[in-house]
Structures are given as C-alpha cells and as structure tokens.
Amino acid sequence: MSNGLLAKMHPEWMTEYWFIACKSSQLKRKPLPREIQGNKMVLFRKKDGTPGAIREQCIHRNLSLARARVCDSGLQCSYHGWTYDVDGRVSRIPAQTDADRKEMRTKSWPVVESQGFVWVYMGQKDPGSKGVPMFPLHDDAKANTWVMERIFEGNALHCIENFLDIPHTIYVHSKWFRNESRKEIEFKVTAGRDHVCAEFFNEAQFDTLLGKILIPANTVMKHTDQYFKPYTTRVDYYFTEKRQFIIQSHCVPINEHRTRVFTWMAFRFDPIAPLVRLIFEPMANRILDQDVKVIREQTEDIKNANHASFVFHRTDVIGKEIFDLANGKKLKASIRNGTLAI
Ligand code: FES
Ligand SMILES: [Fe+2]
C-alpha cells in the first residue's frame, strides 16, 4: 500500500491512555495473551489476585509466556522456570546461586482493574492520576447492563466512525434498527479539544420492531452521538430517567488492521427491563455482527484496490471531526448546526 493510503488508514497510535485488555472474569488462573497496538503481552494474576501485564516472550530463550503457569513467586516460564512478577521483574531463576543474583526485568505495563475490566496503560509516561473512562449507569442499581466483545477486521478509526454513523443504519441494519423515512432532523455539533458531540432533534420513532419495543410513542427523544479521544464512542437515547439507552464502545487496536471492541450496553426500562432485555440483547448482538461484516468488507476492498478515498459530506455529521482528532489534530471549541434527512 502507498504511504498516503497507510497514513489515512492508520493514524499514529494514541498511547497515553488506558485500554481494556479483557474482562476481569476472563483473567483467571491461566495467563491470557493479548495484543494491543502491536505490542504482544501476557496478562496474569498473582496468587493474591493482583493483575499484571508483561511482554509475551520470555527474555531468556523466547518462549511465549502464554505457556507459563502461575506459581507462588509469579509467572513461571515453562522452559527453564524463570519467574516474573507483575512489574516485569524476574523474581526467580531456579538454578542460580546467591552470587549470581542480579536485577533483571522484562517490559511491563501499568494495570488497573475497574468496573469489571482489566485496563492496561500503553503510554511511555507514568499514568499519574489519569483515570480510566467510566461506564454510564454502572452504579445505577436500576440499570440493566451487559458487555459485548467482538474482533473487527478493520482499523480502529473505521470502527469508531461506523459506531457514530447514522446513514449506514438504513442499509447495513435494514429493517432491524431504522428505516428510511426522509424526515428532516436537525443536529448540533459541539467540538472540544479531544471530544466531539452531535445532538439530534425531532427524530421520529424508528419504524422497526426494535424501535417500537424500545421507543415509546409520542415521547420526545434526546439522541446524542459522542466521540472521546482516543477510542471511545457513546450513543445515548434518552426519554426519561426511567427509560434510556446508552451504548458505549471501547475500540482497542490490536494492530493496524484488527480491533477488539468492548461494547457496554446500559439501559433503564423500569419496571420491565429484564423482559425487554430478552428481546433487546439478541437484536443488539445481531446488529453488531452486521457491523463486523461491513467493516471486514471495507478493509478487504481497500486492500484489494490498494486505494482509498475519504470524501466527507455533511451527512457524515461528525465524521470529519473524528478523523481529525484521531489524526492528532486539535479541534477548536466550536458549535455548528445542520440538518439530515433520514
Ligand atoms: S525460555 Fe523462559 S526460562 Fe528459558
Ligand atoms: Fe452499525
């Protein structure tokens, strides 16, 4: 591929942030290999439950530590038994004498556990007080939540754009989500330094089964689409405090062409949320799989053509701001209005 194409498809990694490596429930007794932004690592828990993330290959003779086992002093390589602590320090070399002892370590990444996920900090600097993103309605006892995880065969930027793109819903999710009504809706875009938000007004009730189930007739819907740098999207549909839906996706680049996405689904539908979920959850999974398919096709088609053009149109709403932010540009604080016929 040409450099121009690569530059558009693969913006510089944004590293000084926390990334989800896995759900807490996925990290048990065995080490878990993961790749984030091309860095191959292995996650593990010490016997006391403390999580760690260190480079996947053993520094001694390169065995993958995904084959290792957790023992009292850390993660023990399956070849010669070198053992690593969660901070990357070699805590034990079985055959060494005291006279041979010297400090050795492998690459490690800071790890925290929060809101049911294990997060890894990918930056060069100390994360300091920089916190992980928070999941909406996480602490709301009345909210119903679940997580969907998918691997997208595509660049993270294309996933982000897809999750906040309205016009594709009529074609990719035909009859599932939103049908074309050609009704004109107004929107307001508010841009900040590392965040852009589109707020939509006068949106009609979606003319689909999902729309009829989830959206009460004759109510005013507040719909916002937001992108937070580096890789978080959030879509809100709000009617009242007791009836609202939020979809927050964290796109974790595996490499330039693959992205692991954790989608946090949170909704309130008092008092029958568990019943609604019986229908909502399988439908949401189906819709997500349709996006997995179209992103795979987009990547294949760009690779096959060895060409990509990105024409921005007002129907992309915040597509341009997303590309600019993801390509390292700083947005000026601004507000603009527009209309969309969907
Ligand atoms: S290869 Fe890991 S201890 Fe030798
Ligand atoms: Fe979609």
CSV table of N, CA, C and O in Angstrom, one decimal, residues 118-197:
chain,number,residue,atom,x,y,z
A,118,VAL,N,-10.1,-5.3,33.1
A,118,VAL,CA,-8.6,-5.1,33.3
A,118,VAL,C,-8.1,-4.2,32.3
A,118,VAL,O,-8.3,-4.4,31.1
A,119,TRP,N,-7.5,-3.1,32.7
A,119,TRP,CA,-7.1,-2.0,31.9
A,119,TRP,C,-5.5,-1.9,31.9
A,119,TRP,O,-4.9,-2.1,32.9
A,120,VAL,N,-5.0,-1.6,30.7
A,120,VAL,CA,-3.5,-1.5,30.6
A,120,VAL,C,-3.2,-0.1,30.1
A,120,VAL,O,-3.8,0.4,29.1
A,121,TYR,N,-2.2,0.5,30.7
A,121,TYR,CA,-1.7,1.8,30.2
A,121,TYR,C,-0.6,1.7,29.2
A,121,TYR,O,0.4,1.1,29.5
A,122,MET,N,-0.9,2.2,28.0
A,122,MET,CA,0.1,1.9,26.9
A,122,MET,C,1.1,3.0,26.7
A,122,MET,O,1.9,2.9,25.8
A,123,GLY,N,1.0,4.1,27.5
A,123,GLY,CA,1.9,5.2,27.3
A,123,GLY,C,3.3,5.0,27.7
A,123,GLY,O,3.6,4.1,28.5
A,124,GLN,N,4.2,5.9,27.4
A,124,GLN,CA,5.6,5.9,27.8
A,124,GLN,C,5.7,6.6,29.2
A,124,GLN,O,6.6,6.3,30.0
A,125,LYS,N,4.8,7.5,29.4
A,125,LYS,CA,4.9,8.3,30.7
A,125,LYS,C,4.1,7.5,31.8
A,125,LYS,O,3.4,6.6,31.5
A,126,ASP,N,4.3,8.0,33.0
A,126,ASP,CA,3.6,7.5,34.1
A,126,ASP,C,2.1,7.9,34.0
A,126,ASP,O,1.9,9.1,33.7
A,127,PRO,N,1.2,7.0,34.2
A,127,PRO,CA,-0.3,7.4,34.0
A,127,PRO,C,-0.7,8.5,35.0
A,127,PRO,O,-1.6,9.2,34.8
A,128,GLY,N,0.1,8.6,36.1
A,128,GLY,CA,-0.2,9.6,37.2
A,128,GLY,C,-1.7,9.4,37.6
A,128,GLY,O,-2.1,8.3,37.9
A,129,SER,N,-2.4,10.6,37.6
A,129,SER,CA,-3.8,10.5,38.1
A,129,SER,C,-4.8,10.2,36.9
A,129,SER,O,-6.0,10.3,37.1
A,130,LYS,N,-4.2,10.0,35.7
A,130,LYS,CA,-5.1,9.8,34.6
A,130,LYS,C,-6.0,8.6,34.8
A,130,LYS,O,-5.4,7.5,35.0
A,131,GLY,N,-7.3,8.7,34.8
A,131,GLY,CA,-8.1,7.6,35.2
A,131,GLY,C,-8.6,6.9,33.9
A,131,GLY,O,-8.5,7.3,32.8
A,132,VAL,N,-9.3,5.8,34.2
A,132,VAL,CA,-9.9,5.0,33.1
A,132,VAL,C,-11.3,5.7,32.8
A,132,VAL,O,-11.9,6.3,33.6
A,133,PRO,N,-11.7,5.5,31.5
A,133,PRO,CA,-13.1,6.0,31.2
A,133,PRO,C,-14.1,5.3,32.1
A,133,PRO,O,-14.0,4.2,32.5
A,134,MET,N,-15.2,6.1,32.4
A,134,MET,CA,-16.2,5.5,33.3
A,134,MET,C,-17.4,5.0,32.4
A,134,MET,O,-17.7,5.6,31.4
A,135,PHE,N,-18.0,3.9,32.8
A,135,PHE,CA,-19.2,3.4,32.1
A,135,PHE,C,-20.5,4.0,32.6
A,135,PHE,O,-20.7,4.0,33.8
A,136,PRO,N,-21.3,4.6,31.7
A,136,PRO,CA,-22.5,5.2,32.2
A,136,PRO,C,-23.5,4.2,32.8
A,136,PRO,O,-23.5,3.0,32.4
A,137,LEU,N,-24.2,4.6,33.8
A,137,LEU,CA,-25.2,3.8,34.6
A,137,LEU,C,-24.5,2.6,35.3
A,137,LEU,O,-25.2,1.7,35.7
A,138,HIS,N,-23.2,2.6,35.4
A,138,HIS,CA,-22.5,1.5,36.0
A,138,HIS,C,-23.0,1.3,37.5
A,138,HIS,O,-23.2,0.2,37.9
A,139,ASP,N,-23.2,2.4,38.2
A,139,ASP,CA,-23.5,2.3,39.6
A,139,ASP,C,-25.0,2.5,39.8
A,139,ASP,O,-25.5,2.7,41.0
A,140,ASP,N,-25.8,2.5,38.8
A,140,ASP,CA,-27.3,2.7,38.9
A,140,ASP,C,-27.9,1.3,39.1
A,140,ASP,O,-27.9,0.5,38.2
A,141,ALA,N,-28.4,1.1,40.3
A,141,ALA,CA,-29.0,-0.3,40.7
A,141,ALA,C,-30.1,-0.6,39.8
A,141,ALA,O,-30.5,-1.8,39.6
A,142,LYS,N,-30.8,0.4,39.2
A,142,LYS,CA,-32.0,0.1,38.4
A,142,LYS,C,-31.6,-0.1,36.9
A,142,LYS,O,-32.5,-0.5,36.1
A,143,ALA,N,-30.4,0.0,36.6
A,143,ALA,CA,-30.0,-0.1,35.2
A,143,ALA,C,-29.7,-1.6,34.9
A,143,ALA,O,-29.2,-2.4,35.7
A,144,ASN,N,-29.9,-2.0,33.7
A,144,ASN,CA,-29.6,-3.3,33.2
A,144,ASN,C,-28.4,-3.2,32.2
A,144,ASN,O,-28.5,-2.3,31.3
A,145,THR,N,-27.4,-4.0,32.5
A,145,THR,CA,-26.2,-3.8,31.6
A,145,THR,C,-25.6,-5.1,31.2
A,145,THR,O,-25.8,-6.1,31.8
A,146,TRP,N,-24.9,-5.1,30.1
A,146,TRP,CA,-24.2,-6.2,29.7
A,146,TRP,C,-23.1,-5.8,28.7
A,146,TRP,O,-23.1,-4.6,28.3
A,147,VAL,N,-22.1,-6.7,28.4
A,147,VAL,CA,-21.0,-6.3,27.6
A,147,VAL,C,-20.9,-7.2,26.4
A,147,VAL,O,-21.1,-8.4,26.5
A,148,MET,N,-20.7,-6.7,25.2
A,148,MET,CA,-20.5,-7.5,24.0
A,148,MET,C,-19.0,-7.3,23.6
A,148,MET,O,-18.5,-6.2,23.6
A,149,GLU,N,-18.4,-8.3,23.2
A,149,GLU,CA,-17.0,-8.2,22.7
A,149,GLU,C,-16.9,-8.8,21.3
A,149,GLU,O,-17.4,-9.9,21.0
A,150,ARG,N,-16.2,-8.1,20.4
A,150,ARG,CA,-16.0,-8.6,19.1
A,150,ARG,C,-14.7,-8.2,18.6
A,150,ARG,O,-14.1,-7.2,19.0
A,151,ILE,N,-14.1,-9.0,17.6
A,151,ILE,CA,-12.9,-8.6,16.9
A,151,ILE,C,-13.4,-8.1,15.5
A,151,ILE,O,-14.1,-8.8,14.8
A,152,PHE,N,-13.0,-6.9,15.2
A,152,PHE,CA,-13.3,-6.3,13.9
A,152,PHE,C,-12.1,-6.4,13.1
A,152,PHE,O,-11.0,-6.0,13.5
A,153,GLU,N,-12.3,-6.9,11.8
A,153,GLU,CA,-11.1,-6.9,10.9
A,153,GLU,C,-11.0,-5.6,10.2
A,153,GLU,O,-11.4,-5.4,9.1
A,154,GLY,N,-10.6,-4.6,11.0
A,154,GLY,CA,-10.5,-3.2,10.4
A,154,GLY,C,-9.8,-2.3,11.4
A,154,GLY,O,-9.6,-2.7,12.6
A,155,ASN,N,-9.4,-1.2,10.9
A,155,ASN,CA,-8.7,-0.2,11.7
A,155,ASN,C,-9.7,0.4,12.7
A,155,ASN,O,-10.8,0.6,12.4
A,156,ALA,N,-9.1,0.8,13.9
A,156,ALA,CA,-10.0,1.3,15.0
A,156,ALA,C,-10.8,2.5,14.5
A,156,ALA,O,-11.9,2.8,14.9
A,157,LEU,N,-10.1,3.4,13.7
A,157,LEU,CA,-10.7,4.6,13.3
A,157,LEU,C,-12.0,4.3,12.5
A,157,LEU,O,-13.0,5.0,12.6
A,158,HIS,N,-12.0,3.2,11.7
A,158,HIS,CA,-13.1,2.9,10.9
A,158,HIS,C,-14.3,2.3,11.8
A,158,HIS,O,-15.4,2.5,11.5
A,159,CYS,N,-13.9,1.7,12.8
A,159,CYS,CA,-14.9,1.2,13.8
A,159,CYS,C,-15.6,2.4,14.5
A,159,CYS,O,-16.8,2.4,14.6
A,160,ILE,N,-14.8,3.3,14.9
A,160,ILE,CA,-15.3,4.5,15.6
A,160,ILE,C,-16.3,5.2,14.7
A,160,ILE,O,-17.4,5.6,15.1
A,161,GLU,N,-15.8,5.4,13.5
A,161,GLU,CA,-16.7,6.1,12.5
A,161,GLU,C,-18.0,5.4,12.3
A,161,GLU,O,-19.1,6.0,12.4
A,162,ASN,N,-17.9,4.1,12.2
A,162,ASN,CA,-19.1,3.3,12.0
A,162,ASN,C,-20.1,3.4,13.2
A,162,ASN,O,-21.3,3.5,13.0
A,163,PHE,N,-19.6,3.3,14.4
A,163,PHE,CA,-20.4,3.3,15.6
A,163,PHE,C,-21.2,4.7,15.7
A,163,PHE,O,-22.2,4.7,16.4
A,164,LEU,N,-20.7,5.7,15.1
A,164,LEU,CA,-21.4,7.0,15.2
A,164,LEU,C,-21.9,7.5,13.9
A,164,LEU,O,-22.2,8.7,13.7
A,165,ASP,N,-22.2,6.6,13.0
A,165,ASP,CA,-22.7,6.9,11.7
A,165,ASP,C,-24.1,6.6,11.5
A,165,ASP,O,-24.5,5.4,11.7
A,166,ILE,N,-25.0,7.6,11.2
A,166,ILE,CA,-26.4,7.3,11.1
A,166,ILE,C,-26.8,6.7,9.8
A,166,ILE,O,-27.5,5.7,9.7
A,167,PRO,N,-26.4,7.3,8.7
A,167,PRO,CA,-26.9,6.8,7.4
A,167,PRO,C,-26.7,5.3,7.1
A,167,PRO,O,-27.6,4.7,6.5
A,168,HIS,N,-25.6,4.7,7.6
A,168,HIS,CA,-25.4,3.3,7.3
A,168,HIS,C,-26.5,2.4,8.0
A,168,HIS,O,-26.7,1.3,7.5
A,169,THR,N,-27.1,2.9,9.0
A,169,THR,CA,-28.1,2.1,9.7
A,169,THR,C,-29.2,1.6,8.8
A,169,THR,O,-29.8,0.6,9.0
A,170,ILE,N,-29.6,2.5,7.8
A,170,ILE,CA,-30.7,2.2,7.0
A,170,ILE,C,-30.3,1.0,6.0
A,170,ILE,O,-31.2,0.2,5.6
A,171,TYR,N,-29.0,0.9,5.7
A,171,TYR,CA,-28.6,-0.1,4.7
A,171,TYR,C,-28.0,-1.4,5.4
A,171,TYR,O,-28.4,-2.5,5.1
A,172,VAL,N,-27.1,-1.1,6.3
A,172,VAL,CA,-26.4,-2.3,6.9
A,172,VAL,C,-27.3,-3.0,7.9
A,172,VAL,O,-27.3,-4.2,8.0
A,173,HIS,N,-28.2,-2.2,8.5
A,173,HIS,CA,-29.1,-2.8,9.5
A,173,HIS,C,-30.6,-2.7,9.0
A,173,HIS,O,-31.5,-2.5,9.8
A,174,SER,N,-30.7,-2.9,7.7
A,174,SER,CA,-32.0,-2.7,7.1
A,174,SER,C,-33.1,-3.5,7.8
A,174,SER,O,-32.9,-4.7,8.0
A,175,LYS,N,-34.2,-2.8,8.2
A,175,LYS,CA,-35.3,-3.4,8.8
A,175,LYS,C,-35.1,-3.8,10.3
A,175,LYS,O,-36.0,-4.2,11.0
A,176,TRP,N,-33.9,-3.6,10.8
A,176,TRP,CA,-33.6,-4.0,12.1
A,176,TRP,C,-33.7,-2.8,13.1
A,176,TRP,O,-34.1,-2.9,14.2
A,177,PHE,N,-33.2,-1.7,12.6
A,177,PHE,CA,-32.9,-0.6,13.5
A,177,PHE,C,-33.7,0.6,13.1
A,177,PHE,O,-34.6,1.1,13.9
A,178,ARG,N,-33.5,1.1,11.9
A,178,ARG,CA,-34.1,2.3,11.5
A,178,ARG,C,-34.4,2.2,10.0
A,178,ARG,O,-33.5,1.8,9.2
A,179,ASN,N,-35.6,2.5,9.5
A,179,ASN,CA,-35.9,2.5,8.1
A,179,ASN,C,-35.8,4.0,7.6
A,179,ASN,O,-36.0,4.9,8.4
A,180,GLU,N,-35.7,4.1,6.3
A,180,GLU,CA,-35.6,5.4,5.7
A,180,GLU,C,-37.0,6.1,5.8
A,180,GLU,O,-38.0,5.5,5.3
A,181,SER,N,-37.0,7.3,6.3
A,181,SER,CA,-38.3,8.0,6.4
A,181,SER,C,-38.2,9.3,5.6
A,181,SER,O,-39.2,9.9,5.3
A,182,ARG,N,-37.0,9.7,5.3
A,182,ARG,CA,-36.7,11.0,4.7
A,182,ARG,C,-37.2,12.2,5.6
A,182,ARG,O,-37.4,13.3,5.1
A,183,LYS,N,-37.5,12.0,6.8
A,183,LYS,CA,-37.9,13.1,7.7
A,183,LYS,C,-36.6,13.9,8.0
A,183,LYS,O,-35.6,13.3,8.3
A,184,GLU,N,-36.8,15.2,8.0
A,184,GLU,CA,-35.6,16.0,8.2
A,184,GLU,C,-35.4,16.2,9.7
A,184,GLU,O,-36.4,16.5,10.4
A,185,ILE,N,-34.2,16.0,10.2
A,185,ILE,CA,-34.0,16.2,11.6
A,185,ILE,C,-32.8,17.3,11.7
A,185,ILE,O,-32.0,17.4,10.8
A,186,GLU,N,-32.8,18.0,12.8
A,186,GLU,CA,-31.8,19.0,13.0
A,186,GLU,C,-30.7,18.4,13.9
A,186,GLU,O,-31.0,17.6,14.8
A,187,PHE,N,-29.5,18.9,13.7
A,187,PHE,CA,-28.5,18.5,14.7
A,187,PHE,C,-27.6,19.6,15.0
A,187,PHE,O,-27.5,20.6,14.3
A,188,LYS,N,-26.9,19.5,16.2
A,188,LYS,CA,-26.0,20.5,16.7
A,188,LYS,C,-24.7,19.8,17.0
A,188,LYS,O,-24.7,18.8,17.8
A,189,VAL,N,-23.6,20.2,16.5
A,189,VAL,CA,-22.3,19.6,16.7
A,189,VAL,C,-21.5,20.5,17.6
A,189,VAL,O,-21.3,21.7,17.3
A,190,THR,N,-21.0,20.0,18.7
A,190,THR,CA,-20.2,20.7,19.7
A,190,THR,C,-18.8,20.0,19.7
A,190,THR,O,-18.7,18.8,20.0
A,191,ALA,N,-17.8,20.8,19.4
A,191,ALA,CA,-16.4,20.2,19.4
A,191,ALA,C,-15.6,20.8,20.5
A,191,ALA,O,-15.7,21.9,20.8
A,192,GLY,N,-14.8,19.9,21.1
A,192,GLY,CA,-13.9,20.3,22.1
A,192,GLY,C,-12.5,19.8,21.8
A,192,GLY,O,-12.3,19.3,20.7
A,193,ARG,N,-11.5,20.0,22.7
A,193,ARG,CA,-10.2,19.6,22.4
A,193,ARG,C,-10.0,18.2,22.0
A,193,ARG,O,-9.3,17.8,21.1
A,194,ASP,N,-10.6,17.3,22.8
A,194,ASP,CA,-10.5,15.8,22.4
A,194,ASP,C,-11.8,15.1,22.5
A,194,ASP,O,-11.9,14.0,22.9
A,195,HIS,N,-12.8,15.8,22.1
A,195,HIS,CA,-14.2,15.3,22.2
A,195,HIS,C,-15.1,16.0,21.2
A,195,HIS,O,-14.9,17.2,20.9
A,196,VAL,N,-16.0,15.2,20.6
A,196,VAL,CA,-16.9,15.9,19.7
A,196,VAL,C,-18.3,15.2,19.9
A,196,VAL,O,-18.4,14.0,20.2
A,197,CYS,N,-19.3,16.0,19.9
A,197,CYS,CA,-20.7,15.6,20.3
A,197,CYS,C,-21.7,16.1,19.2
A,197,CYS,O,-21.7,17.2,18.9
